[in-house]
Coordinates of N, CA and C in Angstrom, one line a residue:
M1 N 0.9 -1.1 0.1 CA -0.1 0.0 -0.1 C 0.8 1.0 0.1
A2 N 0.3 2.4 -0.8 CA 1.6 3.1 -0.9 C 1.1 4.2 0.3
F3 N 2.2 5.0 0.4 CA 1.9 6.0 1.9 C 1.6 7.1 0.9
T4 N 1.0 8.2 1.6 CA 0.3 9.2 1.4 C 0.6 10.6 2.4
L5 N 0.3 11.6 1.6 CA 0.7 13.0 2.6 C -0.3 13.1 3.5
P6 N 0.0 13.2 4.6 CA -1.3 13.5 6.0 C -1.7 14.8 5.5
A7 N -2.9 15.3 5.7 CA -3.3 16.6 6.0 C -2.8 17.1 7.5
L8 N -2.7 18.3 7.1 CA -2.1 19.1 8.2 C -3.3 19.1 9.3
P9 N -3.3 19.6 10.7 CA -4.1 19.5 11.4 C -4.7 20.5 11.9
Y10 N -4.2 22.0 11.0 CA -4.4 23.0 11.5 C -4.3 23.7 10.2
A11 N -4.7 25.1 9.8 CA -4.5 26.1 8.5 C -2.9 26.7 8.4
F12 N -2.7 26.8 7.3 CA -1.2 27.2 7.0 C -0.6 28.0 7.7
D13 N -1.9 28.8 8.1 CA -1.4 30.2 8.9 C -1.9 30.1 10.9
A14 N -2.0 28.9 10.9 CA -2.3 28.6 12.4 C -1.3 28.9 13.2
L15 N 0.1 29.0 12.8 CA 1.0 29.1 13.5 C 1.9 30.3 13.8
E16 N 1.3 31.3 12.9 CA 1.6 32.5 13.3 C 1.4 33.5 14.6
P17 N 2.2 33.9 14.7 CA 3.7 34.9 13.8 C 4.9 33.7 14.2
F18 N 5.1 32.5 14.7 CA 5.8 32.2 15.1 C 6.5 31.3 13.9
V19 N 5.7 30.6 13.2 CA 6.0 29.9 11.7 C 5.1 30.4 10.8
D20 N 5.5 31.0 9.7 CA 4.7 31.6 8.7 C 4.1 30.7 7.8
A21 N 2.6 30.8 7.2 CA 2.4 30.5 6.5 C 2.6 30.0 5.2
T22 N 3.4 30.8 4.3 CA 4.5 30.4 3.3 C 5.3 29.1 3.4
T23 N 6.0 29.2 4.7 CA 6.9 28.3 5.0 C 6.0 27.0 5.1
M24 N 5.1 27.0 5.9 CA 4.2 25.6 6.3 C 3.9 25.3 4.7
Q25 N 3.0 26.0 3.9 CA 3.0 25.8 2.7 C 3.8 24.7 2.1
I26 N 4.9 25.6 2.1 CA 6.1 24.7 1.3 C 6.7 23.5 1.5
H27 N 6.7 23.8 3.0 CA 7.4 22.5 3.8 C 6.8 21.5 3.8
H28 N 5.2 21.5 4.0 CA 4.1 20.4 4.0 C 4.0 20.2 2.6
G29 N 3.6 20.8 1.4 CA 3.4 20.5 0.3 C 4.6 20.5 -0.9
K30 N 5.8 20.8 0.1 CA 6.8 20.4 -1.3 C 7.7 19.6 -1.0
H31 N 8.1 19.5 0.5 CA 9.1 19.1 0.9 C 8.5 17.7 1.4
H32 N 7.7 17.6 2.4 CA 7.0 16.3 3.1 C 6.7 15.4 1.8
Q33 N 6.1 16.5 1.4 CA 5.3 15.5 -0.2 C 6.8 14.6 -1.0
A34 N 7.5 15.3 -1.5 CA 8.7 14.7 -1.9 C 9.2 13.4 -1.1
Y35 N 9.4 13.3 0.3 CA 9.3 12.1 0.7 C 8.7 11.2 0.8
V36 N 7.2 11.4 0.5 CA 6.5 10.3 0.4 C 6.6 9.9 -0.8
T37 N 6.5 10.7 -1.8 CA 6.9 10.2 -3.8 C 8.2 9.6 -3.3
N38 N 9.2 10.0 -3.1 CA 10.3 9.3 -3.3 C 10.6 7.9 -2.4
L39 N 9.6 7.8 -1.4 CA 9.8 6.5 -0.7 C 8.7 5.5 -1.4
N40 N 7.7 6.0 -1.6 CA 7.2 5.1 -2.5 C 7.9 4.4 -3.8
N41 N 8.3 5.3 -4.7 CA 8.7 4.9 -5.4 C 10.6 3.9 -5.3
A42 N 10.8 4.1 -4.0 CA 11.7 3.3 -3.7 C 10.9 1.7 -3.5
L43 N 10.3 1.8 -2.5 CA 9.7 0.5 -2.4 C 8.5 -0.3 -3.6
D44 N 8.5 0.4 -4.6 CA 8.0 -0.2 -5.6 C 8.8 -1.2 -6.5
K45 N 10.0 -1.1 -6.3 CA 11.3 -2.2 -6.2 C 11.1 -3.5 -5.5
F46 N 10.2 -2.9 -4.3 CA 10.5 -4.2 -3.4 C 9.1 -4.5 -2.9
P47 N 8.2 -4.8 -3.6 CA 6.8 -4.8 -3.0 C 6.4 -5.3 -1.8
E48 N 7.0 -6.7 -1.5 CA 7.0 -7.5 -0.3 C 7.0 -6.1 1.1
L49 N 8.0 -4.9 0.6 CA 7.8 -4.0 1.9 C 6.6 -3.5 2.0
K50 N 6.1 -3.3 1.2 CA 4.7 -2.3 0.9 C 3.9 -2.2 2.2
D51 N 3.8 -3.6 2.8 CA 2.6 -3.8 3.8 C 3.3 -3.4 5.3
L52 N 4.4 -3.1 5.1 CA 5.2 -2.4 6.5 C 4.8 -0.9 6.7
G53 N 4.5 -0.8 8.0 CA 3.8 0.7 8.2 C 5.3 1.4 8.4
I54 N 4.9 3.1 8.3 CA 6.0 3.4 8.5 C 6.9 3.5 9.6
V55 N 6.2 3.1 10.8 CA 7.2 2.9 11.9 C 8.1 1.8 12.0
D56 N 7.4 0.6 11.1 CA 8.3 -0.5 11.0 C 9.5 -0.2 9.9
I57 N 8.8 0.3 9.1 CA 10.2 0.9 8.1 C 11.5 1.3 9.0
N58 N 11.1 2.5 9.5 CA 11.9 3.3 10.2 C 13.2 2.1 11.2
K59 N 12.2 1.3 11.9 CA 13.0 0.4 12.7 C 13.5 -0.3 12.2
K60 N 13.2 -0.4 10.7 CA 14.4 -1.5 10.0 C 15.4 -0.9 9.2
V61 N 15.6 0.6 9.6 CA 16.8 1.2 8.5 C 18.2 1.1 9.5
G62 N 19.2 0.6 8.8 CA 20.0 0.0 9.1 C 20.2 -1.1 9.5
T63 N 19.1 -2.1 9.0 CA 19.2 -3.6 9.3 C 19.0 -4.2 7.4
D64 N 19.5 -5.6 7.7 CA 19.8 -6.0 6.7 C 18.0 -6.2 5.8
A65 N 17.2 -6.0 6.4 CA 15.8 -5.9 6.0 C 15.4 -4.9 4.9
I66 N 16.0 -3.6 5.1 CA 15.9 -3.1 3.8 C 17.2 -3.2 2.7
P67 N 16.9 -4.0 1.5 CA 18.2 -3.9 0.4 C 18.7 -2.9 0.3
K68 N 20.0 -3.4 0.1 CA 21.1 -2.4 -0.1 C 20.7 -1.1 -1.0
D69 N 19.9 -1.4 -2.2 CA 20.3 -0.6 -3.2 C 19.2 0.5 -3.2
I70 N 18.4 0.3 -2.0 CA 17.4 1.1 -1.9 C 17.4 1.7 -0.5
A71 N 18.6 1.3 0.5 CA 18.5 1.4 2.0 C 19.0 2.9 2.3
T72 N 20.0 3.8 1.3 CA 20.0 4.9 1.3 C 18.8 6.5 1.2
V73 N 17.8 5.8 0.0 CA 16.8 6.5 -0.1 C 15.5 5.9 1.0
V74 N 15.1 4.8 1.6 CA 14.5 4.5 2.2 C 14.8 5.0 4.0
R75 N 16.2 5.4 3.7 CA 16.6 5.9 4.9 C 16.1 7.2 5.0
N76 N 16.5 8.0 3.9 CA 16.2 9.6 3.9 C 15.2 9.9 4.0
N77 N 14.0 8.7 3.1 CA 12.7 9.7 3.0 C 11.7 8.6 3.5
G78 N 12.4 7.8 4.4 CA 11.1 6.9 5.0 C 11.4 7.5 6.7
G79 N 12.5 8.2 6.7 CA 12.9 9.1 7.7 C 12.4 10.3 7.8
G80 N 12.1 10.7 6.4 CA 11.4 12.7 6.4 C 9.9 12.0 6.5
H81 N 9.4 10.6 5.9 CA 7.9 10.9 6.1 C 7.3 10.5 7.3
W82 N 8.2 10.1 8.4 CA 7.7 9.8 9.6 C 8.2 10.6 10.4
N83 N 9.2 11.7 10.3 CA 9.5 12.7 11.1 C 8.2 13.8 11.0
H84 N 8.5 14.2 9.3 CA 7.1 15.3 9.7 C 5.9 15.0 9.8
S85 N 5.3 13.9 9.7 CA 4.0 13.0 10.3 C 4.0 13.4 11.7
F86 N 5.2 13.4 12.4 CA 5.1 13.2 13.7 C 5.1 14.9 14.2
F87 N 6.1 15.3 13.6 CA 6.1 17.1 13.7 C 5.1 17.7 13.8
W88 N 4.0 17.5 12.3 CA 2.7 18.2 12.4 C 2.1 18.7 13.6
K89 N 2.2 17.0 14.1 CA 1.0 16.7 15.4 C 1.1 17.4 16.8
I90 N 2.8 17.7 16.7 CA 3.1 18.4 18.5 C 3.4 19.9 17.9
M91 N 2.6 20.6 16.9 CA 2.5 21.6 17.0 C 1.2 21.9 16.7
T92 N 0.8 23.5 17.1 CA -0.3 24.0 17.4 C -0.7 25.5 17.3
A93 N -1.9 26.1 17.4 CA -2.0 27.8 17.5 C -1.3 27.9 18.8
P94 N -1.1 29.2 18.8 CA -0.5 29.3 20.1 C -1.4 29.8 21.3
T95 N -2.4 29.8 21.4 CA -3.3 29.5 22.4 C -4.0 28.4 22.5
N96 N -3.5 27.4 21.9 CA -4.5 26.1 21.8 C -3.9 24.8 22.8
S97 N -3.0 25.4 23.9 CA -2.7 24.2 24.4 C -2.4 24.5 25.9
N98 N -2.9 23.9 27.0 CA -2.9 24.5 28.4 C -1.2 23.9 29.1
G99 N -0.5 23.1 28.5 CA 0.5 23.0 29.1 C 0.7 21.3 29.0
P100 N 2.1 21.1 29.5 CA 1.7 19.6 29.7 C 1.5 18.9 30.8
S101 N 0.9 17.6 31.0 CA 0.3 17.0 31.8 C 1.2 16.9 33.1
D102 N 0.4 16.6 33.9 CA 1.3 16.3 35.7 C 2.2 15.4 35.5
E103 N 2.0 14.1 34.8 CA 2.6 13.2 34.6 C 4.0 13.4 33.9
L104 N 3.8 14.2 33.0 CA 5.0 14.7 31.8 C 5.8 15.6 32.8
K105 N 5.1 16.4 33.3 CA 6.1 17.7 34.1 C 6.6 17.2 35.2
A106 N 6.1 15.6 35.7 CA 6.9 15.2 36.8 C 8.2 13.9 35.9
A107 N 8.0 13.7 35.1 CA 9.3 13.2 34.6 C 10.2 14.1 34.0
V108 N 9.9 15.4 33.7 CA 10.5 16.3 33.3 C 11.6 16.3 34.5
D109 N 10.8 16.8 35.5 CA 11.6 17.3 36.9 C 12.2 16.2 37.1
A110 N 12.0 15.0 37.0 CA 12.9 13.7 37.5 C 14.1 13.5 36.9
S111 N 14.2 14.1 35.3 CA 15.4 13.8 34.4 C 16.2 14.9 34.5
F112 N 15.3 16.4 34.5 CA 16.1 17.3 34.2 C 16.4 18.5 35.4
G113 N 15.5 17.9 36.2 CA 15.4 19.2 37.3 C 14.3 20.1 37.5
S114 N 14.0 20.5 35.9 CA 13.0 21.5 36.0 C 12.6 21.4 34.4
M115 N 11.2 22.1 34.1 CA 10.9 22.1 32.6 C 12.1 23.2 32.2
D116 N 12.4 24.5 32.7 CA 13.1 25.4 32.1 C 14.9 24.8 31.7
V117 N 15.4 23.6 32.9 CA 16.3 22.9 32.5 C 16.2 22.2 30.9
M118 N 15.1 21.5 31.0 CA 14.7 20.6 29.8 C 14.9 21.1 28.4
K119 N 14.2 22.7 28.4 CA 14.0 23.3 27.5 C 15.4 24.2 27.2
E120 N 16.3 24.0 27.9 CA 17.8 24.6 27.9 C 18.7 23.4 26.9
K121 N 18.2 22.3 27.5 CA 19.3 21.4 26.9 C 18.6 21.1 25.9
F122 N 17.4 20.7 25.5 CA 16.4 20.6 24.1 C 17.2 21.7 23.0
N123 N 17.3 22.9 23.6 CA 17.6 23.8 22.5 C 19.1 24.0 22.2
A124 N 19.6 23.3 23.2 CA 21.1 23.5 22.9 C 21.5 22.1 22.2
A125 N 20.6 21.4 22.0 CA 20.8 19.8 21.0 C 20.5 20.7 19.3
A126 N 19.0 21.2 19.7 CA 18.9 21.7 18.2 C 19.9 22.7 17.7
A127 N 20.6 23.8 18.2 CA 21.3 25.0 17.9 C 22.8 24.0 17.1
G128 N 23.1 22.9 18.3 CA 24.2 22.5 18.0 C 24.4 21.2 16.8
R129 N 23.3 21.0 16.5 CA 23.2 19.8 15.3 C 24.1 20.6 14.1
F130 N 24.8 20.2 13.8 CA 25.5 21.0 12.8 C 25.1 20.5 11.2
G131 N 24.6 21.4 10.5 CA 23.8 21.4 9.0 C 22.3 21.2 9.3
S132 N 21.9 20.2 8.4 CA 20.4 19.9 8.7 C 20.0 18.7 9.8
G133 N 18.9 18.3 10.2 CA 18.9 17.8 11.3 C 17.6 17.8 12.2
W134 N 17.5 17.2 13.2 CA 16.5 17.1 14.2 C 16.8 17.2 15.5
A135 N 16.1 17.6 16.7 CA 16.5 17.3 18.1 C 15.1 16.8 18.5
W136 N 15.3 15.7 19.6 CA 14.5 15.0 20.1 C 14.3 14.9 21.7
L137 N 13.0 14.9 22.0 CA 12.9 14.7 23.6 C 12.4 13.1 23.4
G138 N 12.6 12.1 24.4 CA 12.3 11.2 23.9 C 12.2 10.1 25.4
V139 N 11.3 9.0 25.4 CA 11.6 8.0 26.4 C 12.6 7.2 26.4
K140 N 14.0 7.1 27.3 CA 14.9 6.0 26.9 C 14.3 4.5 27.6
A141 N 15.3 3.5 27.3 CA 15.0 2.6 27.5 C 14.2 2.0 29.2
D142 N 14.8 3.2 30.1 CA 15.2 2.8 31.5 C 14.0 3.4 31.8
G143 N 13.0 4.1 30.9 CA 12.0 4.8 31.2 C 12.1 6.2 31.6
S144 N 13.4 6.8 31.6 CA 13.6 8.0 32.0 C 13.6 8.8 30.5
L145 N 13.4 10.1 30.7 CA 13.7 10.8 29.3 C 15.2 11.6 29.2
G146 N 15.1 11.3 27.6 CA 16.1 11.7 27.4 C 16.4 13.0 26.1
I147 N 17.3 13.6 25.6 CA 17.5 14.3 24.5 C 18.6 13.8 23.6
T148 N 18.4 14.1 22.3 CA 19.5 13.6 21.4 C 18.8 14.9 20.2
S149 N 19.9 14.5 19.3 CA 19.8 15.3 18.0 C 20.0 14.1 16.8
T150 N 19.5 14.2 15.7 CA 19.9 13.2 14.6 C 20.3 14.0 13.2
P151 N 21.3 13.6 12.5 CA 21.4 14.4 11.3 C 20.5 13.9 10.5
N152 N 20.3 15.1 9.6 CA 19.5 14.8 7.9 C 17.9 14.4 8.5
Q153 N 17.5 13.3 8.0 CA 16.1 13.3 8.5 C 15.9 11.7 9.5
D154 N 17.4 11.2 9.9 CA 17.4 10.7 10.9 C 16.3 10.3 11.6
N155 N 16.1 9.4 12.6 CA 15.4 9.6 14.0 C 15.7 8.4 15.1
P156 N 15.4 9.0 16.2 CA 15.9 7.5 17.0 C 15.3 6.5 17.4
L157 N 14.1 6.1 16.2 CA 13.3 4.7 16.0 C 14.5 4.0 15.3
Q158 N 15.3 4.7 14.6 CA 16.4 3.9 13.3 C 17.5 3.2 13.9
G159 N 18.1 2.2 13.9 CA 19.0 1.4 14.3 C 20.2 2.1 14.0
V160 N 20.3 3.5 13.3 CA 21.5 4.0 12.9 C 21.7 5.3 13.9
A161 N 20.7 5.3 14.9 CA 20.7 6.3 15.5 C 21.4 6.2 16.7
D162 N 22.2 7.4 17.0 CA 23.6 7.2 18.2 C 22.7 7.1 19.7
E163 N 21.7 7.3 19.7 CA 20.7 6.8 21.0 C 19.5 6.5 20.7
A164 N 18.9 5.2 21.2 CA 17.2 4.8 20.9 C 16.7 5.7 22.1
L165 N 15.5 6.2 21.0 CA 14.7 7.0 22.5 C 13.4 6.6 21.6
L166 N 11.9 6.6 22.4 CA 10.8 6.5 21.4 C 10.5 8.1 21.9
P167 N 10.3 8.7 20.7 CA 10.3 10.2 20.9 C 8.8 10.6 21.4
V168 N 8.7 11.7 21.7 CA 7.7 12.4 22.4 C 7.7 13.8 22.1
L169 N 8.6 14.4 21.6 CA 8.5 15.7 21.2 C 9.3 15.9 20.1
G170 N 9.8 16.6 19.0 CA 10.7 16.7 18.2 C 10.8 18.1 17.3
L171 N 11.9 18.8 16.8 CA 12.2 19.9 16.1 C 13.1 19.8 14.8
D172 N 12.3 20.2 13.7 CA 13.0 20.0 12.5 C 14.2 21.4 12.4
V173 N 15.2 21.6 12.1 CA 16.3 22.3 12.3 C 16.6 22.4 11.1
W174 N 16.3 21.9 9.7 CA 16.5 21.9 8.5 C 16.4 23.2 8.0
E175 N 17.2 24.0 7.4 CA 16.8 25.5 7.0 C 15.8 26.0 6.3
H176 N 15.1 24.8 5.3 CA 13.6 25.1 4.8 C 12.6 25.1 6.0
A177 N 12.5 24.6 7.2 CA 11.5 24.4 8.0 C 11.4 26.4 8.6
Y178 N 12.5 26.9 8.6 CA 13.0 28.2 9.2 C 13.2 29.5 8.2
Y179 N 13.5 29.4 7.6 CA 14.7 29.8 6.6 C 14.0 31.3 6.3
L180 N 12.8 31.0 5.7 CA 11.9 32.5 5.0 C 11.9 33.4 6.0
K181 N 11.6 33.0 7.5 CA 11.4 34.0 8.5 C 12.9 34.4 9.2
Y182 N 13.5 33.5 9.7 CA 14.3 33.3 10.4 C 15.7 33.9 9.8
Q183 N 15.7 33.5 8.3 CA 17.2 33.2 7.6 C 18.0 32.2 8.6
N184 N 19.1 32.9 9.0 CA 20.2 32.2 9.6 C 20.2 32.3 11.0
R185 N 18.8 32.6 11.7 CA 18.9 32.9 13.2 C 18.1 31.7 13.8
R186 N 19.2 30.5 13.7 CA 18.4 29.4 13.9 C 17.8 29.5 15.8
P187 N 18.9 29.6 16.7 CA 18.4 29.9 18.1 C 16.6 30.6 18.1
E188 N 17.3 31.6 17.2 CA 15.4 32.8 17.1 C 14.5 31.4 17.3
Y189 N 14.2 31.1 16.0 CA 13.4 29.9 15.7 C 13.3 28.6 17.0
I190 N 14.2 28.4 17.4 CA 14.0 27.6 18.5 C 13.2 27.9 19.7
A191 N 13.6 29.1 20.0 CA 13.1 29.5 21.0 C 11.4 30.2 20.6
A192 N 11.2 30.4 19.6 CA 9.9 30.7 19.0 C 8.9 29.3 19.1
F193 N 9.6 28.0 18.8 CA 8.8 26.9 18.8 C 8.3 26.6 20.0
W194 N 8.5 27.0 21.4 CA 7.9 26.6 22.5 C 6.5 27.3 22.5
N195 N 6.3 28.6 21.5 CA 5.1 29.0 21.6 C 4.0 28.0 21.1
I196 N 4.3 27.3 20.3 CA 3.3 26.7 19.6 C 3.4 25.0 19.7
V197 N 4.1 24.4 20.8 CA 4.0 23.1 21.1 C 2.8 22.8 21.5
N198 N 2.3 21.6 21.0 CA 1.0 21.0 21.3 C 1.1 20.4 22.7
W199 N 1.1 20.4 23.9 CA 1.4 19.6 24.9 C 0.5 18.7 25.1
E200 N -0.7 19.0 25.1 CA -1.3 17.9 25.2 C -0.9 16.6 24.1
Q201 N -0.7 16.6 23.0 CA -0.2 15.6 22.1 C 1.2 15.1 22.2
V202 N 2.0 15.9 22.8 CA 3.3 15.4 23.7 C 2.8 14.6 24.7
S203 N 1.8 14.8 25.7 CA 1.7 14.2 26.9 C 1.0 12.9 26.4
E204 N 0.7 12.9 25.4 CA -0.4 11.8 24.8 C 0.7 10.6 24.5
N205 N 1.8 11.2 23.4 CA 3.1 10.4 23.1 C 3.9 10.3 24.4
F206 N 4.0 11.1 25.5 CA 4.8 10.4 26.5 C 4.1 9.2 27.6
T207 N 2.6 9.1 27.5 CA 2.1 7.9 28.0 C 2.3 6.9 27.1
A208 N 2.2 6.8 25.6 CA 2.3 5.3 25.0 C 3.9 5.5 24.9
A209 N 4.8 6.0 24.8 CA 6.1 5.9 25.2 C 6.5 5.3 26.6
K210 N 6.0 5.9 27.3 CA 6.5 4.8 28.7 C 5.9 3.3 28.5
A211 N 4.9 3.4 27.5 CA 4.0 2.0 27.6 C 4.9 0.8 26.5
G212 N 6.0 2.0 26.1 CA 6.7 1.1 25.0 C 6.1 1.0 23.6
S213 N 5.4 1.9 23.2 CA 4.9 2.1 22.0 C 5.1 4.0 21.5
P214 N 5.4 3.6 19.7 CA 6.0 4.9 19.2 C 4.3 5.4 19.3
P215 N 4.5 7.2 19.3 CA 3.1 7.7 19.2 C 2.5 7.3 17.9
A216 N 1.1 7.6 18.1 CA 0.7 7.3 16.9 C 0.4 8.4 16.0
L217 N 0.3 8.3 14.6 CA 0.5 9.1 13.5 C -0.7 9.5 13.2

């Protein structure tokens, strides 16, 4: 079964003034669509892989389950499809979130000391990722929260990741995610991101991750 571009859960201008409508239109309709198209084209060569869901495809990146001649394409575009499908859902209009759940707040405090410290560490991971990539907050194997970053369209579900996590929050720091509005001011974009985090969705992701499941897309 072919993968398809998911609809955004809000209007293109819903994240204004922190993320502009033009960026959202291009990011969703051009960049994300390209990942979907390229992934489908690669899997056309190996129809037996088409029934795998996008989570399983990402988990098999870096293993022999993905044939070598499409391994790089699947890593980049399967990662890009999962990452963006996840990313759209963890953002919302600036006034549409009441903050993290008590359970998530407690986990953040236990792992980092406070929400402010967590944000500082997350911001540092996002700002410090050289070139294109992502920053992630997720649940580690021991149940605690951790922060990591990945290059390009890699994510912590993949076997190639430096640190395995079940993601609960992620930020795209590719230039196409912010350059029209912020130009080279990546730290300003990262700071603005916290104004549009959908904490209800992040809290749901945390509950699922604590139970050992990746977030539903």
